[in-house]
Every structure is written in structure tokens, then in C-alpha cells.
Coordinates of C-alpha atoms in Angstrom, one line a residue:
M1 CA 5.0 36.5 16.9
K2 CA 6.5 34.0 14.5
K3 CA 10.2 33.2 14.9
D4 CA 12.8 32.5 12.3
V5 CA 15.3 29.9 13.4
G6 CA 16.7 29.3 9.9
I7 CA 20.2 28.5 9.0
R8 CA 20.1 29.8 5.5
R9 CA 18.4 32.9 4.1
G10 CA 15.7 32.4 1.5
T11 CA 14.8 34.3 -1.6
P12 CA 12.5 37.4 -1.3
G13 CA 8.7 37.0 -1.7
D14 CA 5.7 35.7 0.1
T15 CA 7.0 32.7 2.1
R16 CA 4.0 32.4 4.4
P17 CA 2.7 28.8 4.9
S18 CA 0.3 27.6 2.2
I19 CA -1.5 24.5 1.2
R20 CA -2.2 23.3 -2.4
A21 CA -4.8 20.6 -2.8
V22 CA -6.8 19.0 -5.5
P23 CA -10.5 19.3 -4.4
F24 CA -12.8 16.4 -4.2
L25 CA -15.9 18.5 -5.0
Q26 CA -16.7 20.5 -8.2
G27 CA -14.8 23.7 -8.5
P28 CA -11.4 25.1 -9.4
P29 CA -8.7 22.6 -10.4
V30 CA -6.7 23.4 -7.3
L31 CA -7.5 25.0 -3.9
R32 CA -5.1 27.3 -2.2
L33 CA -5.2 29.3 1.0
T34 CA -6.3 32.9 0.9
S35 CA -3.9 35.6 2.1
R36 CA -5.9 35.9 5.4
E37 CA -5.6 32.1 6.0
R38 CA -1.9 32.1 5.3
E39 CA -1.4 34.9 7.7
H40 CA -3.4 33.0 10.4
L41 CA -1.1 30.0 10.0
A42 CA 2.0 32.2 9.9
S43 CA 0.9 33.8 13.2
I44 CA 1.1 30.4 15.1
A45 CA 4.1 29.0 13.2
T46 CA 7.9 29.1 13.3
M47 CA 9.8 29.4 10.1
M48 CA 12.7 27.1 9.6
R49 CA 15.3 27.2 6.9
V50 CA 17.2 24.0 6.9
P51 CA 20.1 22.5 4.9
A52 CA 19.9 19.3 2.9
G53 CA 20.1 16.3 5.2
T54 CA 18.2 17.7 8.1
I55 CA 15.7 15.3 9.8
L56 CA 12.6 17.2 10.9
C57 CA 10.6 14.2 12.2
H58 CA 11.7 11.0 13.7
A59 CA 9.4 7.9 13.4
G60 CA 8.2 6.9 16.9
H61 CA 9.0 10.3 18.5
E62 CA 6.3 12.3 20.2
A63 CA 4.3 14.3 17.7
R64 CA 4.2 17.9 18.8
A65 CA 3.8 19.8 15.5
L66 CA 2.6 19.7 11.9
F67 CA 4.8 21.1 9.2
S68 CA 4.1 23.1 6.0
V69 CA 6.6 23.1 3.2
T70 CA 7.3 26.5 1.6
S71 CA 10.3 25.5 -0.6
G72 CA 12.6 22.5 -1.2
T73 CA 12.1 18.8 -1.5
L74 CA 11.8 16.4 1.4
A75 CA 11.3 12.6 1.8
S76 CA 9.0 10.8 4.2
Y77 CA 10.4 7.4 5.0
R78 CA 10.9 4.6 7.4
E79 CA 14.0 2.6 8.2
R80 CA 13.7 -1.2 7.9
R81 CA 15.3 -3.6 10.4
D82 CA 17.8 -4.7 7.8
G83 CA 19.1 -1.2 7.4
T84 CA 17.4 -0.4 4.1
R85 CA 14.8 2.3 3.7
K86 CA 11.3 2.7 2.4
V87 CA 10.4 6.1 1.0
F88 CA 6.6 6.6 1.3
A89 CA 6.4 10.1 -0.3
F90 CA 8.3 13.1 -1.6
L91 CA 7.2 16.4 -0.3
F92 CA 7.2 19.7 -2.2
A93 CA 6.1 23.3 -1.8
E94 CA 2.6 23.6 -0.3
D95 CA 2.7 20.1 1.1
L96 CA 2.1 19.1 4.8
F97 CA 3.9 16.5 6.8
G98 CA 3.9 15.2 10.4
L99 CA 1.5 12.2 10.2
A100 CA 1.0 10.8 13.6
R101 CA -0.7 7.8 15.3
R102 CA -1.6 7.9 19.0
G103 CA 0.6 10.9 19.5
H104 CA 3.8 9.7 17.8
Y105 CA 5.1 10.3 14.3
V106 CA 4.5 7.5 11.9
N107 CA 7.4 8.3 9.5
S108 CA 10.7 10.2 9.6
V109 CA 11.0 13.2 7.3
K110 CA 14.3 14.4 5.9
A111 CA 15.2 17.4 3.7
I112 CA 16.7 16.2 0.4
T113 CA 17.5 19.8 -0.7
P114 CA 17.8 23.0 1.3
A115 CA 14.2 23.7 2.4
T116 CA 12.0 26.2 4.1
V117 CA 9.2 24.8 6.3
Y118 CA 6.8 26.2 8.9
R119 CA 6.5 24.3 12.2
M120 CA 2.9 24.6 13.6
P121 CA 2.4 23.3 17.2
L122 CA -0.5 20.8 17.1
D123 CA -2.4 22.2 20.1
T124 CA -2.3 25.7 18.7
L125 CA -3.2 24.5 15.2
A126 CA -6.1 22.4 16.5
A127 CA -7.5 25.5 18.3
L128 CA -7.2 27.6 15.1
L129 CA -8.9 24.9 12.9
T130 CA -11.7 24.6 15.5
R131 CA -12.4 28.3 15.1
D132 CA -12.1 28.5 11.3
G133 CA -14.3 26.0 9.4
T134 CA -13.0 27.1 5.9
L135 CA -9.4 26.5 6.9
Q136 CA -10.4 23.2 8.4
F137 CA -12.0 22.2 5.0
R138 CA -8.7 23.2 3.2
F139 CA -6.8 20.8 5.5
L140 CA -9.4 18.1 4.8
C141 CA -8.9 18.5 1.1
K142 CA -5.2 18.2 1.5
V143 CA -5.5 15.1 3.7
T144 CA -7.7 13.5 1.0
Q145 CA -5.1 14.3 -1.7
V146 CA -2.4 12.7 0.5
L147 CA -4.6 9.5 0.5
R148 CA -4.9 9.6 -3.3
D149 CA -1.1 10.1 -3.6
A150 CA -0.6 7.0 -1.4
Q151 CA -2.8 5.1 -3.7
R152 CA -0.9 6.3 -6.7
Q153 CA 2.4 5.1 -5.2
A154 CA 0.8 1.7 -4.5
L155 CA -0.1 1.6 -8.2
M156 CA 3.5 2.5 -9.2
T157 CA 5.0 -0.3 -7.1
A158 CA 2.4 -2.8 -8.3
V159 CA 3.5 -2.4 -11.9
R160 CA 6.0 -5.2 -12.8
D161 CA 7.8 -3.4 -15.5
P162 CA 10.5 -1.0 -14.1
V163 CA 10.3 1.2 -17.2
E164 CA 6.6 1.8 -16.5
R165 CA 7.3 2.5 -12.9
V166 CA 9.8 5.1 -13.7
A167 CA 7.5 6.6 -16.4
L168 CA 4.8 6.9 -13.7
F169 CA 7.2 8.6 -11.4
L170 CA 8.3 11.1 -14.0
A171 CA 4.6 11.8 -14.7
M172 CA 4.1 12.6 -11.0
L173 CA 7.0 15.0 -11.0
D174 CA 5.8 16.5 -14.3
E175 CA 2.4 17.2 -12.6
V176 CA 4.0 18.6 -9.4
Q177 CA 6.3 21.0 -11.3
G178 CA 3.8 21.9 -14.0
E179 CA 2.8 25.3 -12.6
R180 CA 6.4 26.3 -12.0
R181 CA 8.0 25.7 -15.4
E182 CA 7.3 26.0 -19.1
P183 CA 5.9 22.9 -20.9
T184 CA 9.1 22.7 -23.0
E185 CA 11.4 22.7 -19.9
P186 CA 12.8 19.4 -18.6
V187 CA 11.4 17.7 -15.5
H188 CA 13.8 18.5 -12.6
I189 CA 14.9 15.5 -10.5
P190 CA 15.9 16.9 -7.1
M191 CA 16.4 13.5 -5.4
T192 CA 19.1 10.9 -5.9
R193 CA 18.7 7.8 -7.9
Q194 CA 18.7 5.8 -4.6
D195 CA 15.9 8.0 -3.3
V196 CA 13.8 7.1 -6.3
A197 CA 14.7 3.4 -6.0
D198 CA 13.6 3.5 -2.3
Y199 CA 10.3 5.0 -3.4
L200 CA 9.6 2.6 -6.3
N201 CA 10.9 -0.5 -4.6
L202 CA 13.6 -1.0 -7.2
T203 CA 17.4 -1.0 -7.2
S204 CA 19.4 2.0 -8.2
G205 CA 20.7 0.0 -11.2
S206 CA 17.1 -0.7 -12.3
I207 CA 16.3 3.1 -12.3
R208 CA 19.3 3.8 -14.6
A209 CA 18.3 0.9 -16.9
A210 CA 14.7 2.1 -17.1
V211 CA 15.8 5.7 -18.0
D212 CA 18.1 4.2 -20.6
A213 CA 15.2 2.2 -22.1
L214 CA 13.0 5.4 -22.2
E215 CA 15.8 7.2 -24.0
D216 CA 16.3 4.4 -26.5
R217 CA 12.6 4.6 -27.4
G218 CA 12.9 8.3 -28.0
I219 CA 10.5 9.1 -25.2
V220 CA 12.8 11.1 -22.9
R221 CA 16.3 12.6 -23.0
R222 CA 18.6 13.3 -20.1
I223 CA 19.5 17.0 -19.6
P224 CA 22.5 17.3 -17.3
P225 CA 22.9 17.7 -14.5
D226 CA 19.5 16.7 -13.1
G227 CA 16.8 17.1 -15.8
I228 CA 14.8 14.8 -18.0
A229 CA 13.1 16.2 -21.0
I230 CA 9.9 14.4 -22.3
T231 CA 10.7 14.4 -26.1
D232 CA 7.7 12.3 -27.2
R233 CA 4.7 13.5 -25.2
K234 CA 2.2 11.3 -27.0
G235 CA 4.3 8.2 -26.5
F236 CA 4.9 9.1 -22.8
D237 CA 1.3 9.7 -22.1
A238 CA 0.3 6.5 -23.8
L239 CA 2.8 4.6 -21.6
V240 CA 1.5 6.2 -18.4
D241 CA -2.2 6.1 -19.3
G242 CA -2.0 2.6 -20.6
D243 CA -0.8 1.4 -17.2
A244 CA -3.5 3.4 -15.4
D245 CA -6.2 1.5 -17.4

């Protein structure tokens, strides 16, 4: 039976573990787990409701579990020797984390906001995936998407212009949040400016200056306390797509 070791109570609704992935074959725009598959994962998992600041994985520690995000925002990162930090990915609902190499976690993962995650022991999960080929394929699609996301981050950090980097980052959040908000609603920024800077290989001041420049061009508008509205969609898309070319 699954256990709940949470600190905070979540909102009502279906909070069983799920995976959202963009398929690499022809078919629907996104793949999600069926109710049966979600129940199978929930049966081997432990639900954890954690406050912001909780570290769920430590780089270099023994990897004993894979995690599925149900709600909240987390960051996958690694500390540098000089005390700075490199953020490799932001994690949202229906994402997975717990990447390991030779039995040890590759990155640390920290909750940026209060979050609900499911902890799935690796040995039990491996046995489940061995028995269920369809579920195994869902995980494969998700892993493939994670690879594509890593390539997208490499593209972002390769762009010299900080304004374009920030625009690409906003486009990523716009895509992630697209199903959960109306098109006219602002993009929600759940992470700090320093978090974004650590992800884009920029300084915090460069992030502020880039958003100022986008506002000056009439492409975006800040919506306090943590939103950014895309006010010129055509200009925004041209900026983002122009870089992708």
C-alpha cells in the first residue's frame, strides 16, 4: 500500500503519478498514462508533499528511486567547485527525475516551490516495467523528450544575445504551461531570477536587463508579482523562431 509522508496537504483531485511526453512516432501531440498505468505506479510509490527548499536527490549519492512530479516546480542542478551552481533543468507536473550513472545520482534536485512527488523504488519499478511493455514505452518516450529538452537548453546557452536567451526561456515556460492556462493569461515564473540565471548561464542582472529590453520593444509586459504577459505574439514568435533557424 502506498504511503503518504507529506508535510503539507495537497488540493483534492487525482494526484496519482503520471507522465506527459511528446511522442517520437506519429500519433497524438502528447502521450499520457492511462488510469490503469497510473494506478500501477501509485501501488509501488510513496507520495511526498514537500515544502520549497527540500532537496530530494543529492548528486553522487546512491540512487535508490526514481521520482514523478505531480505538482510544483523543481530544479535539477550541480554545485561547482567555486560555490556557484549550474541548473540543468526545471521540472514540472508529469516530469520524472532521478537520473543516475553506475548507481549514483548525477544531479541534485531541489523543490523551488511546495511540491508533490512520488518516490518509486528502482528495483520495484524495474520489475513493473519488465512486465508491462506499454508502460515501458511511455517511459522511453519521456526519456527521449528529456534528451530533446537538454538539446534545447544547449541551444539557449549557445545564443550570444541575452535577450534571445530569455525569450527562448519564456517560450519554454509558455509551452509547459500552455494546457493549464488561457492563451491571454501571463506566463507564470515560479523560479527566482538567480535560478533562471543559473539555467541560462547569465548573471541575475543580465536577466533583468533582457526583460527590460523585451518590454521596451513592446513584446512582453511584467505582471506582478511573478507573471510576464506576451503582448506581441507575432514579434515574440519571430524572435524565438528566428533563433531556432
